[in-house]
mmCIF file of C-alpha atoms and ligand atoms in Angstrom:
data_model
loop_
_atom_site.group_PDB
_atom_site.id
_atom_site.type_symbol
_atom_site.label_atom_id
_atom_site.label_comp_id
_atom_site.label_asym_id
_atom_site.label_seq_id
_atom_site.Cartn_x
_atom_site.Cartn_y
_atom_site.Cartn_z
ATOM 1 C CA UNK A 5 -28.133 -44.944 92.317
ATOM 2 C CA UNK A 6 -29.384 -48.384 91.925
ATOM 3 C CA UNK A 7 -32.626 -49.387 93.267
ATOM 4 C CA UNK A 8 -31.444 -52.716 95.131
ATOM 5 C CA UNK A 9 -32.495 -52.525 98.450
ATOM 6 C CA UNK A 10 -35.051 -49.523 98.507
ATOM 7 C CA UNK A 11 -38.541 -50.144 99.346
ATOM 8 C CA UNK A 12 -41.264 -49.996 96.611
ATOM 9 C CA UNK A 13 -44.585 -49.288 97.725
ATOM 10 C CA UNK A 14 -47.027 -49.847 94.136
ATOM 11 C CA UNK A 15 -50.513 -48.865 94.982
ATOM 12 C CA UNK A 16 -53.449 -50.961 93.460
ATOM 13 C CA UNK A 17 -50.498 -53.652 92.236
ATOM 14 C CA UNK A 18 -52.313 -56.812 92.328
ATOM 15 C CA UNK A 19 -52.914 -56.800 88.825
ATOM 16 C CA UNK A 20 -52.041 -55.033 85.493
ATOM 17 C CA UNK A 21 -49.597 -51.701 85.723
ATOM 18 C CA UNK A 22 -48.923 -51.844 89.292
ATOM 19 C CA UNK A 23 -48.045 -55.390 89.148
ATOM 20 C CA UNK A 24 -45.994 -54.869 86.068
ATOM 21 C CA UNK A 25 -44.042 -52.220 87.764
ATOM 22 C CA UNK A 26 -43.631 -54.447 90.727
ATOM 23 C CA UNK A 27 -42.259 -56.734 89.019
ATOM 24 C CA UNK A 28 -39.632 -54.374 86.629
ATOM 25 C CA UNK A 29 -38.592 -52.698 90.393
ATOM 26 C CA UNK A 30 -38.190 -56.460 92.202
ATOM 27 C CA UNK A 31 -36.174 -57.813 88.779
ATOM 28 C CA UNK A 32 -34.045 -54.670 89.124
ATOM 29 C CA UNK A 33 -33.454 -55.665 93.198
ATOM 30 C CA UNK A 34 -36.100 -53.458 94.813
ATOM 31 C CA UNK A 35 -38.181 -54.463 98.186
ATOM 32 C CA UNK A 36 -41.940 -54.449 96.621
ATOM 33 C CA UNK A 37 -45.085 -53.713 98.867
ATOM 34 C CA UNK A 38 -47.956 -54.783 96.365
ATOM 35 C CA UNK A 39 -51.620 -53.724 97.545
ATOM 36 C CA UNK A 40 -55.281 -53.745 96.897
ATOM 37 C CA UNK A 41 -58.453 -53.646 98.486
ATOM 38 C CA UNK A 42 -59.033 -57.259 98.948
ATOM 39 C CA UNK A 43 -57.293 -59.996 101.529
ATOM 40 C CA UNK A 44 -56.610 -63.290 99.456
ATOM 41 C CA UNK A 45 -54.458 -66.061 99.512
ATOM 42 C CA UNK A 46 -53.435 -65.371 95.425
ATOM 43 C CA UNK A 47 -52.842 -61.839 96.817
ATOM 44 C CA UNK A 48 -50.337 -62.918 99.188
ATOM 45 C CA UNK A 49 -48.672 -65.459 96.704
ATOM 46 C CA UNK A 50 -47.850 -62.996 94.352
ATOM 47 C CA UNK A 51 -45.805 -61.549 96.622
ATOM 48 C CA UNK A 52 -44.369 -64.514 97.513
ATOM 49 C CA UNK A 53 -44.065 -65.391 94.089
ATOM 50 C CA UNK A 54 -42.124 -62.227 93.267
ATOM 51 C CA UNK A 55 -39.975 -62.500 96.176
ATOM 52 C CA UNK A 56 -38.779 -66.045 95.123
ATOM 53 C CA UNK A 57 -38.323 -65.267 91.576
ATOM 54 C CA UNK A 58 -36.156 -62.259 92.542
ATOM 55 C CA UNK A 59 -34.464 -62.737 95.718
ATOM 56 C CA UNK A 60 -35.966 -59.588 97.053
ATOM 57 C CA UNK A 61 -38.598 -58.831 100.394
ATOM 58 C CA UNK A 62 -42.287 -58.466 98.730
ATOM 59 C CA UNK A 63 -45.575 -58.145 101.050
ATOM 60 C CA UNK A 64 -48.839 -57.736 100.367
ATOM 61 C CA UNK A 65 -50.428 -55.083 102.487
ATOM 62 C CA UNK A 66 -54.472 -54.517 101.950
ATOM 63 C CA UNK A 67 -55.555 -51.048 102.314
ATOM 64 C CA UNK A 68 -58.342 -49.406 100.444
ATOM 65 C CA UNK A 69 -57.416 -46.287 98.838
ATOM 66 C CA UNK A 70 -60.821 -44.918 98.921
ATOM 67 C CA UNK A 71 -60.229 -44.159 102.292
ATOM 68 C CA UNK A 72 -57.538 -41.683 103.716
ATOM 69 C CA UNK A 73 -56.849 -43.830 106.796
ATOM 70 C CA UNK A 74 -55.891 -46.588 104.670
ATOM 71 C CA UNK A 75 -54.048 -44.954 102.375
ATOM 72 C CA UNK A 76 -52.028 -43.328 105.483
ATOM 73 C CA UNK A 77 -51.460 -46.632 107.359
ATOM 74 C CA UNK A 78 -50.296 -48.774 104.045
ATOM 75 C CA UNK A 79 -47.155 -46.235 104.552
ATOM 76 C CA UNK A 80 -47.112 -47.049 107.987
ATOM 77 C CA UNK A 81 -47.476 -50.557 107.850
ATOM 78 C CA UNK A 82 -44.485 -50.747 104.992
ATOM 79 C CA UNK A 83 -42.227 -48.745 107.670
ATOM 80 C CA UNK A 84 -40.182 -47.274 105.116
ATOM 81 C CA UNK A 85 -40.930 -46.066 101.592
ATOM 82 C CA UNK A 86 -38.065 -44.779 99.234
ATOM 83 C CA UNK A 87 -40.071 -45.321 96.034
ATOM 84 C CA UNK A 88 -44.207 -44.205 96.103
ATOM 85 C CA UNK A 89 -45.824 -45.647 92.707
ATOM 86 C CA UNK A 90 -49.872 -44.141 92.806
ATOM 87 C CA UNK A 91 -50.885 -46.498 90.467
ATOM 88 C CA UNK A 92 -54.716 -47.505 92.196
ATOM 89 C CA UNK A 93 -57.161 -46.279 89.796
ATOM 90 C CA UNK A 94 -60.922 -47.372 88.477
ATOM 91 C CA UNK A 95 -62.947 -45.760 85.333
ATOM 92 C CA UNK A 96 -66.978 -44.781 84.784
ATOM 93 C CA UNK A 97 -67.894 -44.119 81.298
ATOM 94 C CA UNK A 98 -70.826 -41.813 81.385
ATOM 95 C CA UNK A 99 -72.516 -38.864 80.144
ATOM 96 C CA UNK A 100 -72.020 -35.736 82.973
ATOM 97 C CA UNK A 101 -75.562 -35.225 83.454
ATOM 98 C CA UNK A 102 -76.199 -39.111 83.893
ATOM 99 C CA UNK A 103 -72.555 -39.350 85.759
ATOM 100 C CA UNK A 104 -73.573 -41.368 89.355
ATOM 101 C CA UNK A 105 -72.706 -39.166 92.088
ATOM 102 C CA UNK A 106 -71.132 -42.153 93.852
ATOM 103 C CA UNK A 107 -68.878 -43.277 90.757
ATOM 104 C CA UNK A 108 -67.708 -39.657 90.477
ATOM 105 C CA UNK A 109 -66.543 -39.416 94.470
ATOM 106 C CA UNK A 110 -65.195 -42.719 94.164
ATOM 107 C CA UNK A 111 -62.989 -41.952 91.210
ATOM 108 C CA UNK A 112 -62.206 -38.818 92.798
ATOM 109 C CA UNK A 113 -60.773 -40.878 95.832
ATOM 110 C CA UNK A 114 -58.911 -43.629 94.197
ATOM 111 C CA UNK A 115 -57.317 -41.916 91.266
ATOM 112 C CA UNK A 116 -56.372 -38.500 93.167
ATOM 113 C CA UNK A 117 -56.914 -38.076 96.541
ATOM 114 C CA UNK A 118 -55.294 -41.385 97.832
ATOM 115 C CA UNK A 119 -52.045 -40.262 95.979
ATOM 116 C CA UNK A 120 -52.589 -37.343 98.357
ATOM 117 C CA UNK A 121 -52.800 -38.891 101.506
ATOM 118 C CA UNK A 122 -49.613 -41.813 100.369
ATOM 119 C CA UNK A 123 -47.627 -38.753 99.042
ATOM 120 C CA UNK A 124 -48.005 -36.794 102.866
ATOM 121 C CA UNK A 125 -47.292 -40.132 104.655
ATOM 122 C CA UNK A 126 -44.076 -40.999 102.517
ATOM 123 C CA UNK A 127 -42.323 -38.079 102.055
ATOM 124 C CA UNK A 128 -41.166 -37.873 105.748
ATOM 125 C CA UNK A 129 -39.882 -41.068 105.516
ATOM 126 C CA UNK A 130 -37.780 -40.220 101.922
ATOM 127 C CA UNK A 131 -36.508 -37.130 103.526
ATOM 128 C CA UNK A 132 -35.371 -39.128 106.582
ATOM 129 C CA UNK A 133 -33.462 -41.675 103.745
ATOM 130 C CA UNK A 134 -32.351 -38.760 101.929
ATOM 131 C CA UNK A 135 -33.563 -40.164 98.646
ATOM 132 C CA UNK A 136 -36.858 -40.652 97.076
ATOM 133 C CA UNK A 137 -39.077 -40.942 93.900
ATOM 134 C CA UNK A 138 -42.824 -40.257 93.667
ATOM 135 C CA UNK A 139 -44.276 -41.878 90.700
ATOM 136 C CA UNK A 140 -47.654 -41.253 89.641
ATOM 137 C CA UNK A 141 -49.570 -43.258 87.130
ATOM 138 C CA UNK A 142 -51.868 -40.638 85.383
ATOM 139 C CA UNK A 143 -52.710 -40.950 81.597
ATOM 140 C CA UNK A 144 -52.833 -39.366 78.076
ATOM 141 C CA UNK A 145 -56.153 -38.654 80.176
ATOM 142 C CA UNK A 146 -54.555 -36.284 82.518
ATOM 143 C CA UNK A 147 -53.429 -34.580 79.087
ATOM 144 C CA UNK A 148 -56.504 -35.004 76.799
ATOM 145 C CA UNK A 149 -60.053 -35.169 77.274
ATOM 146 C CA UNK A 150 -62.595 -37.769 76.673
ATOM 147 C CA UNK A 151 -66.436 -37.886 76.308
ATOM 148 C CA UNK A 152 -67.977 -39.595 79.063
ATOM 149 C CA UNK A 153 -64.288 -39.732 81.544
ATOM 150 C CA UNK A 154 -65.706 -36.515 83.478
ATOM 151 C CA UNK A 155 -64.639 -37.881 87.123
ATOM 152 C CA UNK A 156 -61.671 -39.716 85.197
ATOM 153 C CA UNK A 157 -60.015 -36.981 83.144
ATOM 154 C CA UNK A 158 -60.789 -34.335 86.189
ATOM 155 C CA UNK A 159 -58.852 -37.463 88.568
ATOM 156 C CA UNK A 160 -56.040 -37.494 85.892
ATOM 157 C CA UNK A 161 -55.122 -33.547 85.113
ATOM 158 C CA UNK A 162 -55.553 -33.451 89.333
ATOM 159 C CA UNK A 163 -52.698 -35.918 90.139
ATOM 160 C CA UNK A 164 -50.861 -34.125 87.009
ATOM 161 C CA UNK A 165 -50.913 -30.998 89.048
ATOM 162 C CA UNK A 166 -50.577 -32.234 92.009
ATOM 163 C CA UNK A 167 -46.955 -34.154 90.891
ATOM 164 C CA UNK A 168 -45.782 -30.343 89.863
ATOM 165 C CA UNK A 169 -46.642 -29.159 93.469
ATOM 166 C CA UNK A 170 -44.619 -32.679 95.145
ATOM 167 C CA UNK A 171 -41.664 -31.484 92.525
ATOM 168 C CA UNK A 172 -41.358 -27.465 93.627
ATOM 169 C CA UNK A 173 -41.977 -28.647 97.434
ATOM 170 C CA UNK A 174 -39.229 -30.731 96.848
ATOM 171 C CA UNK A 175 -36.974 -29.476 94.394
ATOM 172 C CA UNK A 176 -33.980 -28.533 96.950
ATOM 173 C CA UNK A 177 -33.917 -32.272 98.001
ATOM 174 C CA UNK A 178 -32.668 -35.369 96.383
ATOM 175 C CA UNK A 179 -36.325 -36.389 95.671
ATOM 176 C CA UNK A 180 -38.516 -36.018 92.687
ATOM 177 C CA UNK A 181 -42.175 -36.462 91.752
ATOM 178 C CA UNK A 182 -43.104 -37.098 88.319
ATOM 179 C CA UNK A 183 -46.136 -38.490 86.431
ATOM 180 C CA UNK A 184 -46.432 -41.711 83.572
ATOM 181 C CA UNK A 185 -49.131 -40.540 81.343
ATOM 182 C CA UNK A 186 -49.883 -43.952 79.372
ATOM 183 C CA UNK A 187 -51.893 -44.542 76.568
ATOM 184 C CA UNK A 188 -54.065 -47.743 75.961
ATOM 185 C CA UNK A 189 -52.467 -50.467 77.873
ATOM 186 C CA UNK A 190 -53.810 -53.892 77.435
ATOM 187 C CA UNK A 191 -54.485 -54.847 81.179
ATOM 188 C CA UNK A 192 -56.972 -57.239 82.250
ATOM 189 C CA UNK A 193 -58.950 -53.804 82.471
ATOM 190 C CA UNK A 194 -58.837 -52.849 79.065
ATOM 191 C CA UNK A 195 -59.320 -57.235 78.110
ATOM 192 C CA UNK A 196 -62.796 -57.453 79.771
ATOM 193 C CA UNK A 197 -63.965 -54.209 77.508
ATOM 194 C CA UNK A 198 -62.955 -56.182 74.264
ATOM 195 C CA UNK A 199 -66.017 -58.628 73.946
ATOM 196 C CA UNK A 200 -68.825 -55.979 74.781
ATOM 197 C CA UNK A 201 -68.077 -53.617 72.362
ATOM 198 C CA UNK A 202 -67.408 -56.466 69.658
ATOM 199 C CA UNK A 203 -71.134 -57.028 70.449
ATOM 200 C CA UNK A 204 -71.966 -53.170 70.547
ATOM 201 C CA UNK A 205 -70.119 -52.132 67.466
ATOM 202 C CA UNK A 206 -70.851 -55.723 65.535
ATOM 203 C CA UNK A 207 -66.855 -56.157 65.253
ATOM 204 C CA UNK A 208 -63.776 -58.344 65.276
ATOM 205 C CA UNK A 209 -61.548 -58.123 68.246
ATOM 206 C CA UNK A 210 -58.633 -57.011 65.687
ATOM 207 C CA UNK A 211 -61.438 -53.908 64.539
ATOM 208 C CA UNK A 212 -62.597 -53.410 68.167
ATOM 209 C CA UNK A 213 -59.068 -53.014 69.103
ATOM 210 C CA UNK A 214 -57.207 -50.867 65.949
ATOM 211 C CA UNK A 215 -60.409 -49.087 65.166
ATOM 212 C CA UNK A 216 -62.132 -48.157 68.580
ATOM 213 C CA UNK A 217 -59.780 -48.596 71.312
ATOM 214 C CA UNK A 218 -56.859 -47.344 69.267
ATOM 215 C CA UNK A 219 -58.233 -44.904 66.894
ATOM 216 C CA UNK A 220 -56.308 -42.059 69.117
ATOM 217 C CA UNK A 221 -53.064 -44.000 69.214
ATOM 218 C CA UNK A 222 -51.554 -43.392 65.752
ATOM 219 C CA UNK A 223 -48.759 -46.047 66.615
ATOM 220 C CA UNK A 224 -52.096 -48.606 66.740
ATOM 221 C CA UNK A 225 -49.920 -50.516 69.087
ATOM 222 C CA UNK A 226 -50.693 -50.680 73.205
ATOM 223 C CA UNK A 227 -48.277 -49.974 75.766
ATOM 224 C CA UNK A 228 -47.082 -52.749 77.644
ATOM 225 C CA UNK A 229 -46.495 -53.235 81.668
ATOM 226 C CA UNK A 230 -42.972 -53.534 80.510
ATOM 227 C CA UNK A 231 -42.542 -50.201 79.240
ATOM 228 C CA UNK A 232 -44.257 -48.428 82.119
ATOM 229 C CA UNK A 233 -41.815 -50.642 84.322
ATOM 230 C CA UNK A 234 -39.148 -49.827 82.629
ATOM 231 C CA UNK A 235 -40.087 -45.870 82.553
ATOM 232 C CA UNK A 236 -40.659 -45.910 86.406
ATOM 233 C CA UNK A 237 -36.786 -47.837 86.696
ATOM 234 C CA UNK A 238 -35.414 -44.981 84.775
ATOM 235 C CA UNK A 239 -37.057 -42.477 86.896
ATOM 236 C CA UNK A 240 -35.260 -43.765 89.605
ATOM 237 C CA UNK A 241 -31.900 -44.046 87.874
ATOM 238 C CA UNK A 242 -29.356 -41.151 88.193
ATOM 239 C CA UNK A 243 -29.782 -40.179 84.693
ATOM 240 C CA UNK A 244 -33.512 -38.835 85.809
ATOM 241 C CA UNK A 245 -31.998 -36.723 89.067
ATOM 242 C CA UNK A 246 -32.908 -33.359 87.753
ATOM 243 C CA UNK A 247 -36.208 -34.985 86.129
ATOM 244 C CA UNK A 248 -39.160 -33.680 88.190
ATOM 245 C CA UNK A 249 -42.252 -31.546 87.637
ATOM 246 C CA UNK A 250 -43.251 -33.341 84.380
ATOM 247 C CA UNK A 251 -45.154 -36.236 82.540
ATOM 248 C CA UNK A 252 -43.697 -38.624 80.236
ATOM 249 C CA UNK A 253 -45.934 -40.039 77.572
ATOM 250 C CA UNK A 254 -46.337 -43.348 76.609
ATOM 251 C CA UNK A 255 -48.934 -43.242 74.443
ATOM 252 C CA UNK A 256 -48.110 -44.432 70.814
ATOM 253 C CA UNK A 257 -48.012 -40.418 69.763
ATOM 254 C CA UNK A 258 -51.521 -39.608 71.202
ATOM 255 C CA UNK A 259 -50.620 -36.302 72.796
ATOM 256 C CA UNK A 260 -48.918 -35.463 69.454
ATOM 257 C CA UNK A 261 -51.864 -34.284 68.228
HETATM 258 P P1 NAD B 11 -56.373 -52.774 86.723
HETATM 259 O O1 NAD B 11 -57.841 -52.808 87.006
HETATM 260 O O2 NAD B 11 -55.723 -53.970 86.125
HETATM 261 O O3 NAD B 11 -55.585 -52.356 88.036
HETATM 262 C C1 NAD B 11 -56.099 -51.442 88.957
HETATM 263 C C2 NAD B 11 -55.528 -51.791 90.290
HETATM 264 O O4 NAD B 11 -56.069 -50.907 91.269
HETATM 265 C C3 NAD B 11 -55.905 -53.220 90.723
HETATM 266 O O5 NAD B 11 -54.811 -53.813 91.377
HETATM 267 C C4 NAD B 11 -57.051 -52.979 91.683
HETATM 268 O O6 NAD B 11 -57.171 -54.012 92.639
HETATM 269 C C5 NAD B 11 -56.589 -51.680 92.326
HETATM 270 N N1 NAD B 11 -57.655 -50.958 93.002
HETATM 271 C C6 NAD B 11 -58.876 -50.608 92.539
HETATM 272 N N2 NAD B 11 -59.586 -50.010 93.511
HETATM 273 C C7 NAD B 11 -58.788 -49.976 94.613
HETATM 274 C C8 NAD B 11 -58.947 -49.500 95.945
HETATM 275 N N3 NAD B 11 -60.099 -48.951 96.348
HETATM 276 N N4 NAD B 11 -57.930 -49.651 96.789
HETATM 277 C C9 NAD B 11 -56.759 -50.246 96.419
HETATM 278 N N5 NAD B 11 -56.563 -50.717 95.184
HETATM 279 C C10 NAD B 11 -57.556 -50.578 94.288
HETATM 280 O O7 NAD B 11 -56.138 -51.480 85.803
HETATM 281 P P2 NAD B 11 -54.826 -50.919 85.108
HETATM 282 O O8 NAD B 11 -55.187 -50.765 83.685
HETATM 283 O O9 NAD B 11 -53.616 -51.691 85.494
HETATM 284 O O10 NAD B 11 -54.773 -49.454 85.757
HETATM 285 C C11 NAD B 11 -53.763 -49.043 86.674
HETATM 286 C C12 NAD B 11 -53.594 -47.532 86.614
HETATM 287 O O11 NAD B 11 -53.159 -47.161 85.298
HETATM 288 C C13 NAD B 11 -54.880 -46.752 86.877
HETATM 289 O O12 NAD B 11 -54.587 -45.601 87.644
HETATM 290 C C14 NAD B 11 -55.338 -46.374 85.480
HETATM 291 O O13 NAD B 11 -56.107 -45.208 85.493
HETATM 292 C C15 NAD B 11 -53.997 -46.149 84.796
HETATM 293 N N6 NAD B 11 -54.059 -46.232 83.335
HETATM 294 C C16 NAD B 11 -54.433 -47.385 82.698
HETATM 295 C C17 NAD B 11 -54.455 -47.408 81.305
HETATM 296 C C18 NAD B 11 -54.841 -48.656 80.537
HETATM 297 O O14 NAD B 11 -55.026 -48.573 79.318
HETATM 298 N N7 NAD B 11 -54.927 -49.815 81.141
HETATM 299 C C19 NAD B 11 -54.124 -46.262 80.583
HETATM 300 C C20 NAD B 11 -53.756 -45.107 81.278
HETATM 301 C C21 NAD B 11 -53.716 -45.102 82.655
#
């Protein structure tokens, strides 16, 4: 089964890992629906972009995965959805007791419950196809725990276990749901931390990044959009048909230990 022609919907894709795994899906011939929260011209152009560059349909569709409506009608809107990437996601670093009660609902919504609400809106449509592939984008988070990631960590074993419950409700069918659990990946995210903690920790970028930000990857290398694009194609290749239920790591041998 080749992706050409299926529709890709990538949640949260206007920059970093969703937009990497647009991109790996368009190259490879799929339809991509890239989304975010905000309504800009550069959103809309990257869609454009991508469907130039790879002869494919791309649209940008804005819907705010905080809210279940949203989430609902960004399925809608696409009209058809053979490939469901939960990618939107945000982070809080704080102690529990000091955790903002609005950073941990917020969290809550964008990292798990939107995959929820996508995940009940698409699967109709993938049954209809006959063919589908829910793709989750958890973390070594939603394996491992972190200081300070309470609402993060609790977001990322969630979608974990909800991905097992997608697989078993759909295990007779030709669709699977399966979760990416990556390891540092150097998104514009993860760029914008690099010059504060220099300044906190009195380091180079090269220490900030091998010695804080890597210190649980023993590879000491990132992941790269590439590699979680290429990990999502291969979920949707034949050779992953009887893949389902699970996480695959790519995290540098974090979860090793
Ligand atoms: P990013 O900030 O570059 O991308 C996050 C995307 O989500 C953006 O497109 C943003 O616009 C979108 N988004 C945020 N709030 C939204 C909302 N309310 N509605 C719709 N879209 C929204 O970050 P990233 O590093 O590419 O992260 C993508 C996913 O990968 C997240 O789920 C994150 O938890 C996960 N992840 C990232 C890393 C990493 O090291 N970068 C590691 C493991 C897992």
């Amino acid at each position: 089964m080749s992706v050409t022609g299926k529709t890709a919907i990538v949640t949260g894709s206007n920059s970093g890992i969703g937009l990497g795994i647009a991109r790996e899906l368009a190259k490879a011939g799929a339809n991509v629906v890239l989304n975010s929260f905000t309504e800009r011209d550069e959103d809309h152009a990257l869609a454009a972009e991508i469907a130039k560059e790879h002869r494919v349909t791309a649209r940008y569709i804005k819907a705010d995965m905080s809210e279940p409506g949203q989430c609902r009608a960004l399925v809608e809107t696409a009209g058809a959805c053979d490939i469901l990437v939960n990618n939107a996601g945000i982070q809080h670093v704080a102690p529990i007791d000091e955790f903002p009660q609005e950073k941990w609902n917020a969290i809550i919504a964008i990292n798990l419950t939107s995959a929820f609400h996508t995940t009940a809106a698409a699967l109709p449509m993938m049954r209809d196809a006959g063919w589908g592939r829910v793709i989750n984008i958890a973390s070594a988070h939603g394996l491992r725990a972190s200081p300070y990631k309470s609402a993060y960590v609790a977001a990322k074993h969630g979608i974990v276990g909800m991905t097992k419950v997608v697989a078993l409700e759909t295990a007779q069918e030709p669709i699977t749901a399966n979760a990416i659990c990556p390891g540092y990946v150097l998104t514009p995210l993860v760029e914008e931390q690099i010059p504060d903690t220099m300044k906190e920790y009195d380091m180079s970028r090269d220490q900030v990044i091998r010695d804080v930000m890597l210190k649980r990857q023993p590879s000491k290398e990132f992941a790269t959009v590439e590699q979680l694009g290429g990990t999502a194609l291969y979920l949707c290749s034949d050779a992953a048909a009887q893949v389902t239920g699970t996480t695959l790591s790519l995290d540098g041998g974090w979860t090793a230990m």
